[in-house]
mmCIF file of C-alpha atoms and ligand atoms in Angstrom:
data_model
loop_
_atom_site.group_PDB
_atom_site.id
_atom_site.type_symbol
_atom_site.label_atom_id
_atom_site.label_comp_id
_atom_site.label_asym_id
_atom_site.label_seq_id
_atom_site.Cartn_x
_atom_site.Cartn_y
_atom_site.Cartn_z
ATOM 1 C CA UNK G 30 -12.241 6.517 -13.691
ATOM 2 C CA UNK G 31 -12.165 9.569 -11.607
ATOM 3 C CA UNK G 32 -14.379 10.726 -9.017
ATOM 4 C CA UNK G 33 -15.416 14.162 -7.267
ATOM 5 C CA UNK G 34 -15.614 14.295 -3.558
ATOM 6 C CA UNK G 35 -16.063 16.513 -1.106
ATOM 7 C CA UNK G 36 -13.978 16.938 2.410
ATOM 8 C CA UNK G 37 -16.648 15.979 5.145
ATOM 9 C CA UNK G 38 -14.565 16.100 8.059
ATOM 10 C CA UNK G 39 -10.602 16.896 9.080
ATOM 11 C CA UNK G 40 -9.324 15.067 11.995
ATOM 12 C CA UNK G 41 -5.779 15.949 13.673
ATOM 13 C CA UNK G 42 -4.986 12.439 14.785
ATOM 14 C CA UNK G 43 -1.422 13.566 15.623
ATOM 15 C CA UNK G 44 0.533 17.035 15.166
ATOM 16 C CA UNK G 45 1.487 15.216 11.748
ATOM 17 C CA UNK G 46 -1.180 13.084 10.633
ATOM 18 C CA UNK G 47 -4.483 14.276 9.456
ATOM 19 C CA UNK G 48 -7.639 11.817 8.706
ATOM 20 C CA UNK G 49 -9.947 13.517 6.026
ATOM 21 C CA UNK G 50 -13.121 11.985 5.494
ATOM 22 C CA UNK G 51 -14.751 12.251 1.818
ATOM 23 C CA UNK G 52 -18.134 12.088 0.527
ATOM 24 C CA UNK G 53 -19.162 11.990 -3.089
ATOM 25 C CA UNK G 54 -20.059 15.173 -4.853
ATOM 26 C CA UNK G 55 -23.053 13.670 -6.270
ATOM 27 C CA UNK G 56 -24.257 12.362 -2.752
ATOM 28 C CA UNK G 57 -24.326 8.538 -4.080
ATOM 29 C CA UNK G 58 -22.843 6.137 -1.659
ATOM 30 C CA UNK G 59 -19.304 4.765 -2.405
ATOM 31 C CA UNK G 60 -19.360 0.750 -3.516
ATOM 32 C CA UNK G 61 -17.404 -1.443 -1.046
ATOM 33 C CA UNK G 62 -13.745 -1.948 -2.016
ATOM 34 C CA UNK G 63 -11.029 -4.483 -0.532
ATOM 35 C CA UNK G 64 -9.293 -4.247 2.817
ATOM 36 C CA UNK G 65 -5.932 -2.830 2.179
ATOM 37 C CA UNK G 66 -6.653 -0.827 -0.973
ATOM 38 C CA UNK G 67 -5.508 2.733 -1.539
ATOM 39 C CA UNK G 68 -6.904 5.576 -3.813
ATOM 40 C CA UNK G 69 -5.222 7.899 -6.018
ATOM 41 C CA UNK G 70 -6.035 11.481 -4.627
ATOM 42 C CA UNK G 71 -5.513 14.688 -6.548
ATOM 43 C CA UNK G 72 -5.007 17.681 -3.985
ATOM 44 C CA UNK G 73 -5.081 21.301 -4.468
ATOM 45 C CA UNK G 74 -1.987 21.921 -6.411
ATOM 46 C CA UNK G 75 -3.034 19.005 -8.698
ATOM 47 C CA UNK G 76 -0.054 16.631 -7.394
ATOM 48 C CA UNK G 77 -1.312 13.046 -7.345
ATOM 49 C CA UNK G 78 -0.594 10.793 -4.444
ATOM 50 C CA UNK G 79 -1.570 7.324 -3.329
ATOM 51 C CA UNK G 80 -3.210 7.059 -0.031
ATOM 52 C CA UNK G 81 -4.757 3.733 1.904
ATOM 53 C CA UNK G 82 -8.269 3.791 2.933
ATOM 54 C CA UNK G 83 -8.274 3.294 6.318
ATOM 55 C CA UNK G 84 -12.222 3.234 7.131
ATOM 56 C CA UNK G 85 -14.244 -0.007 7.494
ATOM 57 C CA UNK G 86 -14.262 -1.608 3.705
ATOM 58 C CA UNK G 87 -18.072 -1.883 3.350
ATOM 59 C CA UNK G 88 -19.291 1.601 4.646
ATOM 60 C CA UNK G 89 -20.987 3.495 1.635
ATOM 61 C CA UNK G 90 -21.350 6.696 3.267
ATOM 62 C CA UNK G 91 -17.601 7.941 3.164
ATOM 63 C CA UNK G 92 -13.936 7.291 2.537
ATOM 64 C CA UNK G 93 -11.207 8.012 5.406
ATOM 65 C CA UNK G 94 -7.816 8.571 4.390
ATOM 66 C CA UNK G 95 -5.119 9.703 6.638
ATOM 67 C CA UNK G 96 -2.391 11.957 5.467
ATOM 68 C CA UNK G 97 0.976 12.341 7.262
ATOM 69 C CA UNK G 98 2.689 15.428 6.321
ATOM 70 C CA UNK G 99 6.195 14.758 5.131
ATOM 71 C CA UNK G 100 8.706 17.326 6.174
ATOM 72 C CA UNK G 101 10.010 17.394 2.229
ATOM 73 C CA UNK G 102 6.767 17.448 0.668
ATOM 74 C CA UNK G 103 6.757 18.561 -2.878
ATOM 75 C CA UNK G 104 3.102 19.924 -2.630
ATOM 76 C CA UNK G 105 1.091 16.381 -2.133
ATOM 77 C CA UNK G 106 0.819 15.630 1.539
ATOM 78 C CA UNK G 107 1.423 19.525 2.445
ATOM 79 C CA UNK G 108 -1.264 20.569 0.293
ATOM 80 C CA UNK G 109 -3.862 18.057 1.569
ATOM 81 C CA UNK G 110 -3.137 19.438 5.339
ATOM 82 C CA UNK G 111 -4.767 22.709 3.895
ATOM 83 C CA UNK G 112 -7.833 21.411 3.007
ATOM 84 C CA UNK G 113 -10.817 22.037 4.993
ATOM 85 C CA UNK G 114 -14.458 20.674 5.218
ATOM 86 C CA UNK G 115 -16.411 21.502 2.107
ATOM 87 C CA UNK G 116 -13.441 21.461 -0.439
ATOM 88 C CA UNK G 117 -13.326 19.636 -3.367
ATOM 89 C CA UNK G 118 -11.112 16.610 -4.288
ATOM 90 C CA UNK G 119 -10.501 14.301 -7.192
ATOM 91 C CA UNK G 120 -9.998 10.637 -6.319
ATOM 92 C CA UNK G 121 -9.313 7.330 -8.528
ATOM 93 C CA UNK G 122 -11.181 4.031 -7.870
ATOM 94 C CA UNK G 123 -10.210 2.072 -5.090
ATOM 95 C CA UNK G 124 -7.136 -0.211 -5.953
ATOM 96 C CA UNK G 125 -5.964 -3.051 -3.874
ATOM 97 C CA UNK G 126 -2.615 -4.734 -3.915
ATOM 98 C CA UNK G 127 -2.792 -6.293 -0.427
ATOM 99 C CA UNK G 128 -4.848 -9.348 -1.095
ATOM 100 C CA UNK G 129 -6.669 -10.419 2.051
ATOM 101 C CA UNK G 130 -5.772 -14.406 2.174
ATOM 102 C CA UNK G 131 -9.462 -16.308 2.508
ATOM 103 C CA UNK G 132 -8.746 -18.755 4.749
ATOM 104 C CA UNK G 133 -6.039 -18.132 7.909
ATOM 105 C CA UNK G 134 -5.813 -19.858 11.287
ATOM 106 C CA UNK G 135 -5.186 -16.169 12.669
ATOM 107 C CA UNK G 136 -3.936 -13.194 11.151
ATOM 108 C CA UNK G 137 -0.874 -11.208 12.675
ATOM 109 C CA UNK G 138 -1.043 -7.431 11.422
ATOM 110 C CA UNK G 139 1.993 -5.599 12.255
ATOM 111 C CA UNK G 140 1.904 -1.880 11.619
ATOM 112 C CA UNK G 141 4.998 0.786 12.105
ATOM 113 C CA UNK G 142 4.105 4.381 12.257
ATOM 114 C CA UNK G 143 1.676 5.601 9.713
ATOM 115 C CA UNK G 144 1.536 1.794 7.999
ATOM 116 C CA UNK G 145 -1.410 1.548 10.778
ATOM 117 C CA UNK G 146 -3.564 2.698 7.653
ATOM 118 C CA UNK G 147 -3.975 0.039 5.168
ATOM 119 C CA UNK G 148 -4.108 -2.540 8.463
ATOM 120 C CA UNK G 149 -6.885 -0.647 9.954
ATOM 121 C CA UNK G 150 -9.007 -1.317 7.177
ATOM 122 C CA UNK G 151 -7.567 -5.050 7.134
ATOM 123 C CA UNK G 152 -8.748 -4.931 11.107
ATOM 124 C CA UNK G 153 -12.423 -3.785 9.967
ATOM 125 C CA UNK G 154 -12.549 -6.381 7.637
ATOM 126 C CA UNK G 155 -11.210 -9.513 9.555
ATOM 127 C CA UNK G 156 -13.803 -8.440 12.339
ATOM 128 C CA UNK G 157 -16.491 -8.233 9.887
ATOM 129 C CA UNK G 158 -15.489 -11.711 8.637
ATOM 130 C CA UNK G 159 -15.572 -13.107 12.511
ATOM 131 C CA UNK G 160 -11.792 -13.764 11.864
ATOM 132 C CA UNK G 161 -9.198 -14.290 14.595
ATOM 133 C CA UNK G 162 -6.688 -11.386 14.535
ATOM 134 C CA UNK G 163 -4.184 -9.784 16.246
ATOM 135 C CA UNK G 164 -2.806 -6.095 15.425
ATOM 136 C CA UNK G 165 0.439 -4.738 16.784
ATOM 137 C CA UNK G 166 1.081 -1.407 16.178
ATOM 138 C CA UNK G 167 4.572 0.565 16.577
ATOM 139 C CA UNK G 168 5.262 3.831 17.038
ATOM 140 C CA UNK G 169 7.704 6.505 18.504
ATOM 141 C CA UNK G 170 4.927 7.404 21.228
ATOM 142 C CA UNK G 171 1.297 7.370 22.386
ATOM 143 C CA UNK G 172 1.375 11.141 21.004
ATOM 144 C CA UNK G 173 2.709 10.385 17.416
ATOM 145 C CA UNK G 174 0.361 7.358 17.088
ATOM 146 C CA UNK G 175 -2.721 7.474 14.994
ATOM 147 C CA UNK G 176 -6.297 6.655 16.037
ATOM 148 C CA UNK G 177 -5.314 5.480 19.414
ATOM 149 C CA UNK G 178 -8.610 6.381 21.147
ATOM 150 C CA UNK G 179 -10.582 4.675 18.078
ATOM 151 C CA UNK G 180 -8.177 1.436 18.792
ATOM 152 C CA UNK G 181 -8.827 1.448 22.469
ATOM 153 C CA UNK G 182 -12.476 2.118 22.353
ATOM 154 C CA UNK G 183 -14.048 0.427 19.602
ATOM 155 C CA UNK G 184 -14.994 -3.154 20.341
ATOM 156 C CA UNK G 185 -13.555 -4.643 17.140
ATOM 157 C CA UNK G 186 -10.199 -3.725 18.519
ATOM 158 C CA UNK G 187 -9.804 -3.149 21.741
ATOM 159 C CA UNK G 188 -9.093 -6.504 23.120
ATOM 160 C CA UNK G 189 -7.076 -7.249 19.457
ATOM 161 C CA UNK G 190 -4.493 -4.157 19.601
ATOM 162 C CA UNK G 191 -1.313 -4.551 21.329
ATOM 163 C CA UNK G 192 0.253 -0.850 21.221
ATOM 164 C CA UNK G 193 4.638 -1.270 21.290
ATOM 165 C CA UNK G 194 5.350 2.689 22.075
ATOM 166 C CA UNK G 195 8.569 3.760 22.005
ATOM 167 C CA UNK G 196 10.127 0.570 21.290
ATOM 168 C CA UNK G 197 13.991 1.122 20.171
ATOM 169 C CA UNK G 198 14.886 -0.313 17.015
ATOM 170 C CA UNK G 199 17.352 -2.670 18.236
ATOM 171 C CA UNK G 200 14.743 -4.360 20.850
ATOM 172 C CA UNK G 201 12.247 -4.851 17.849
ATOM 173 C CA UNK G 202 13.716 -8.057 16.718
ATOM 174 C CA UNK G 203 12.917 -9.691 20.330
ATOM 175 C CA UNK G 204 9.399 -8.521 20.000
ATOM 176 C CA UNK G 205 8.740 -9.854 16.558
ATOM 177 C CA UNK G 206 10.420 -13.290 17.723
ATOM 178 C CA UNK G 207 7.889 -13.579 20.444
ATOM 179 C CA UNK G 208 4.997 -12.777 18.110
ATOM 180 C CA UNK G 209 6.459 -15.427 15.469
ATOM 181 C CA UNK G 210 6.838 -17.829 18.421
ATOM 182 C CA UNK G 211 3.094 -17.812 19.012
ATOM 183 C CA UNK G 212 2.239 -18.324 15.464
ATOM 184 C CA UNK G 213 1.307 -21.660 13.382
ATOM 185 C CA UNK G 214 2.318 -22.176 9.886
ATOM 186 C CA UNK G 215 -1.340 -21.464 8.911
ATOM 187 C CA UNK G 216 -1.264 -18.361 9.922
ATOM 188 C CA UNK G 217 -0.868 -14.854 7.626
ATOM 189 C CA UNK G 218 1.230 -11.929 8.729
ATOM 190 C CA UNK G 219 0.626 -8.652 7.101
ATOM 191 C CA UNK G 220 2.910 -5.895 7.867
ATOM 192 C CA UNK G 221 3.185 -2.188 6.728
ATOM 193 C CA UNK G 222 5.647 0.528 7.975
ATOM 194 C CA UNK G 223 9.079 1.561 7.265
ATOM 195 C CA UNK G 224 11.233 -0.387 4.934
ATOM 196 C CA UNK G 225 13.540 -1.864 7.295
ATOM 197 C CA UNK G 226 10.837 -2.397 9.720
ATOM 198 C CA UNK G 227 9.124 -4.493 7.144
ATOM 199 C CA UNK G 228 12.191 -6.300 6.217
ATOM 200 C CA UNK G 229 12.540 -7.105 9.868
ATOM 201 C CA UNK G 230 9.021 -8.541 10.407
ATOM 202 C CA UNK G 231 9.211 -10.243 7.103
ATOM 203 C CA UNK G 232 12.742 -11.902 8.057
ATOM 204 C CA UNK G 233 11.427 -13.488 11.474
ATOM 205 C CA UNK G 234 8.107 -14.621 10.282
ATOM 206 C CA UNK G 235 9.041 -16.144 6.790
ATOM 207 C CA UNK G 236 10.428 -19.164 8.775
ATOM 208 C CA UNK G 237 7.480 -19.802 10.708
ATOM 209 C CA UNK G 238 5.028 -19.117 7.765
ATOM 210 C CA UNK G 239 6.619 -19.278 4.637
ATOM 211 C CA UNK G 240 7.132 -16.475 2.580
ATOM 212 C CA UNK G 241 3.913 -16.482 0.583
ATOM 213 C CA UNK G 242 2.321 -15.859 3.656
ATOM 214 C CA UNK G 243 3.816 -12.605 4.786
ATOM 215 C CA UNK G 244 2.337 -9.728 3.159
ATOM 216 C CA UNK G 245 4.013 -6.194 2.719
ATOM 217 C CA UNK G 246 2.310 -3.215 1.570
ATOM 218 C CA UNK G 247 4.936 -0.436 0.443
ATOM 219 C CA UNK G 248 4.901 3.212 0.942
ATOM 220 C CA UNK G 249 8.053 3.855 -0.735
ATOM 221 C CA UNK G 250 10.224 2.790 -3.956
ATOM 222 C CA UNK G 251 12.819 0.058 -3.466
ATOM 223 C CA UNK G 252 16.375 1.744 -3.827
ATOM 224 C CA UNK G 253 17.720 -0.631 -6.884
ATOM 225 C CA UNK G 254 21.217 -0.829 -8.288
ATOM 226 C CA UNK G 255 20.796 0.420 -11.912
ATOM 227 C CA UNK G 256 24.650 0.202 -12.803
ATOM 228 C CA UNK G 257 24.699 -3.046 -14.810
ATOM 229 C CA UNK G 258 21.072 -2.080 -16.840
ATOM 230 C CA UNK G 259 21.612 -3.410 -20.329
ATOM 231 C CA UNK G 260 19.020 -2.908 -23.496
ATOM 232 C CA UNK G 261 16.521 -5.041 -24.448
ATOM 233 C CA UNK G 262 13.459 -5.435 -26.677
ATOM 234 C CA UNK G 263 9.837 -4.924 -25.722
ATOM 235 C CA UNK G 264 7.143 -6.318 -28.137
ATOM 236 C CA UNK G 265 3.932 -5.668 -27.539
ATOM 237 C CA UNK G 266 0.917 -8.478 -28.192
ATOM 238 C CA UNK G 267 -0.342 -5.810 -31.348
ATOM 239 C CA UNK G 268 3.272 -6.971 -32.712
ATOM 240 C CA UNK G 269 5.013 -3.291 -32.002
ATOM 241 C CA UNK G 270 8.348 -3.612 -31.185
ATOM 242 C CA UNK G 271 10.496 -1.230 -29.187
ATOM 243 C CA UNK G 272 13.989 -0.766 -28.114
ATOM 244 C CA UNK G 273 14.730 -0.324 -24.312
ATOM 245 C CA UNK G 274 17.832 1.210 -23.647
ATOM 246 C CA UNK G 275 19.622 1.388 -20.353
ATOM 247 C CA UNK G 276 18.757 4.456 -18.038
ATOM 248 C CA UNK G 277 15.213 4.455 -19.477
ATOM 249 C CA UNK G 278 12.034 2.581 -18.360
ATOM 250 C CA UNK G 279 9.590 0.208 -20.354
ATOM 251 C CA UNK G 280 6.956 2.628 -19.556
ATOM 252 C CA UNK G 281 8.821 5.968 -20.837
ATOM 253 C CA UNK G 282 9.650 3.754 -24.077
ATOM 254 C CA UNK G 283 6.320 3.206 -24.593
ATOM 255 C CA UNK G 284 4.947 6.592 -24.179
ATOM 256 C CA UNK G 285 7.678 8.074 -26.383
ATOM 257 C CA UNK G 286 6.179 5.302 -28.927
ATOM 258 C CA UNK G 287 2.521 6.835 -28.565
ATOM 259 C CA UNK G 288 1.240 3.993 -26.393
ATOM 260 C CA UNK G 289 -1.133 4.889 -23.969
ATOM 261 C CA UNK G 290 -0.332 3.198 -20.535
ATOM 262 C CA UNK G 291 -2.203 3.372 -17.698
ATOM 263 C CA UNK G 292 0.277 4.698 -14.887
ATOM 264 C CA UNK G 293 0.524 6.687 -11.420
ATOM 265 C CA UNK G 294 3.161 6.308 -8.922
ATOM 266 C CA UNK G 295 5.941 5.350 -11.568
ATOM 267 C CA UNK G 296 8.057 4.201 -8.468
ATOM 268 C CA UNK G 297 6.554 0.420 -8.400
ATOM 269 C CA UNK G 298 4.483 0.957 -6.122
ATOM 270 C CA UNK G 299 0.965 1.226 -6.784
ATOM 271 C CA UNK G 300 0.429 -1.266 -9.793
ATOM 272 C CA UNK G 301 -1.352 0.840 -11.818
ATOM 273 C CA UNK G 302 1.141 -0.003 -14.549
ATOM 274 C CA UNK G 303 1.249 -3.809 -14.064
ATOM 275 C CA UNK G 304 0.736 -5.643 -17.425
ATOM 276 C CA UNK G 305 0.934 -9.176 -18.719
ATOM 277 C CA UNK G 306 4.192 -11.205 -19.611
ATOM 278 C CA UNK G 307 3.345 -13.358 -22.681
ATOM 279 C CA UNK G 308 7.384 -14.434 -23.338
ATOM 280 C CA UNK G 309 10.379 -13.320 -21.893
ATOM 281 C CA UNK G 310 12.075 -13.391 -18.202
ATOM 282 C CA UNK G 311 11.356 -10.311 -16.218
ATOM 283 C CA UNK G 312 13.583 -8.445 -13.718
ATOM 284 C CA UNK G 313 11.354 -7.334 -11.243
ATOM 285 C CA UNK G 314 12.234 -4.047 -9.488
ATOM 286 C CA UNK G 315 8.960 -3.317 -8.017
ATOM 287 C CA UNK G 316 7.068 -3.449 -4.703
ATOM 288 C CA UNK G 317 3.622 -4.071 -5.553
ATOM 289 C CA UNK G 318 3.633 -7.564 -6.877
ATOM 290 C CA UNK G 319 3.571 -10.123 -4.417
ATOM 291 C CA UNK G 320 6.364 -12.874 -4.497
ATOM 292 C CA UNK G 321 4.038 -15.064 -5.576
ATOM 293 C CA UNK G 322 3.175 -12.911 -8.866
ATOM 294 C CA UNK G 323 6.956 -11.934 -9.381
ATOM 295 C CA UNK G 324 7.539 -16.117 -9.507
ATOM 296 C CA UNK G 325 4.843 -16.937 -11.905
ATOM 297 C CA UNK G 326 6.455 -14.838 -14.371
ATOM 298 C CA UNK G 327 3.524 -13.438 -15.924
ATOM 299 C CA UNK G 328 3.406 -10.086 -14.722
ATOM 300 C CA UNK G 329 5.396 -6.728 -15.018
ATOM 301 C CA UNK G 330 5.301 -3.300 -13.451
ATOM 302 C CA UNK G 331 6.466 -1.146 -16.430
ATOM 303 C CA UNK G 332 7.560 1.827 -14.524
ATOM 304 C CA UNK G 333 10.421 -0.015 -12.767
ATOM 305 C CA UNK G 334 11.004 -3.117 -13.996
ATOM 306 C CA UNK G 335 13.213 -4.435 -16.850
ATOM 307 C CA UNK G 336 13.820 -7.639 -18.710
ATOM 308 C CA UNK G 337 16.433 -10.461 -17.933
ATOM 309 C CA UNK G 338 16.162 -12.106 -21.182
ATOM 310 C CA UNK G 339 17.033 -10.355 -24.448
ATOM 311 C CA UNK G 340 12.975 -9.751 -25.530
ATOM 312 C CA UNK G 341 10.139 -9.471 -23.357
ATOM 313 C CA UNK G 342 6.442 -10.030 -25.233
ATOM 314 C CA UNK G 343 4.066 -7.873 -23.401
ATOM 315 C CA UNK G 344 0.090 -7.682 -23.218
ATOM 316 C CA UNK G 345 -1.273 -4.325 -21.623
ATOM 317 C CA UNK G 346 -3.894 -4.425 -19.230
HETATM 318 S S1 FES V 12 2.709 3.322 -12.171
HETATM 319 FE FE1 FES V 12 2.781 2.632 -9.894
HETATM 320 S S2 FES V 12 3.624 0.895 -10.063
HETATM 321 FE FE2 FES V 12 3.957 1.625 -12.327
#
């Protein structure tokens, strides 16, 4: 369901990152959302993009998003850098792919660059719960780090945040190793940032806490070798059968067949198209399902993932 919102406030966090505070056009309050959630935002040019919510998840008055202007923007982030207070935008319901573990001895949040945005809402939620957490924020420089003043001055964060500014990539593993050495098996780790950054965090913390307790939030699609793709059959729980050739996604084949599938990013990031698997084995290529979800073999992202078996039986959500 989409919702009309108005831009109430625009703040330049850095020369590339701008926050937009959004309020409902109808003046009604927002419902609470889960920490780490994101929303679809349709900008003035009609381009739809996903943005993490970075305010307190229980604030009914407004939603906050941070938009980094991408140098090769195809109309999404650049257009949102043009909006002004009073402008209207269309947004979707908050969706969450980064589930926050209920019980952890301590939460370790590791953000790289714009990856601070979902982890900021996680930090607000952990503070509300009275949970033990630490937030490590890596950025190229103080000038390029968003939310510095907020993180330094708000009592929720001031003694929990460690800034790591201008740390060369080659020196990051040493810092990650020091954090991991202080962690216990009952910690949960949440990371968001560039792919390589998250991969380094994951590889250092996994031996300490296990892969199910390292949670990653992806912004960009995974690069996958598709040269060995083969054709397979998809059967819906309604009995309709489709042939998916190499070079075409399940989502594309279903849409061509007149089946309506909820979708958004079409890159395996947002989770909109995730559906149930009733039979068959998936070849997971998304960045939205957790390792545990993939291992359970019960869900698949139809826009990017394929089949290892000759046939998949799918239940559309
Ligand atoms: S449409 Fe976003 S994960 Fe498939």
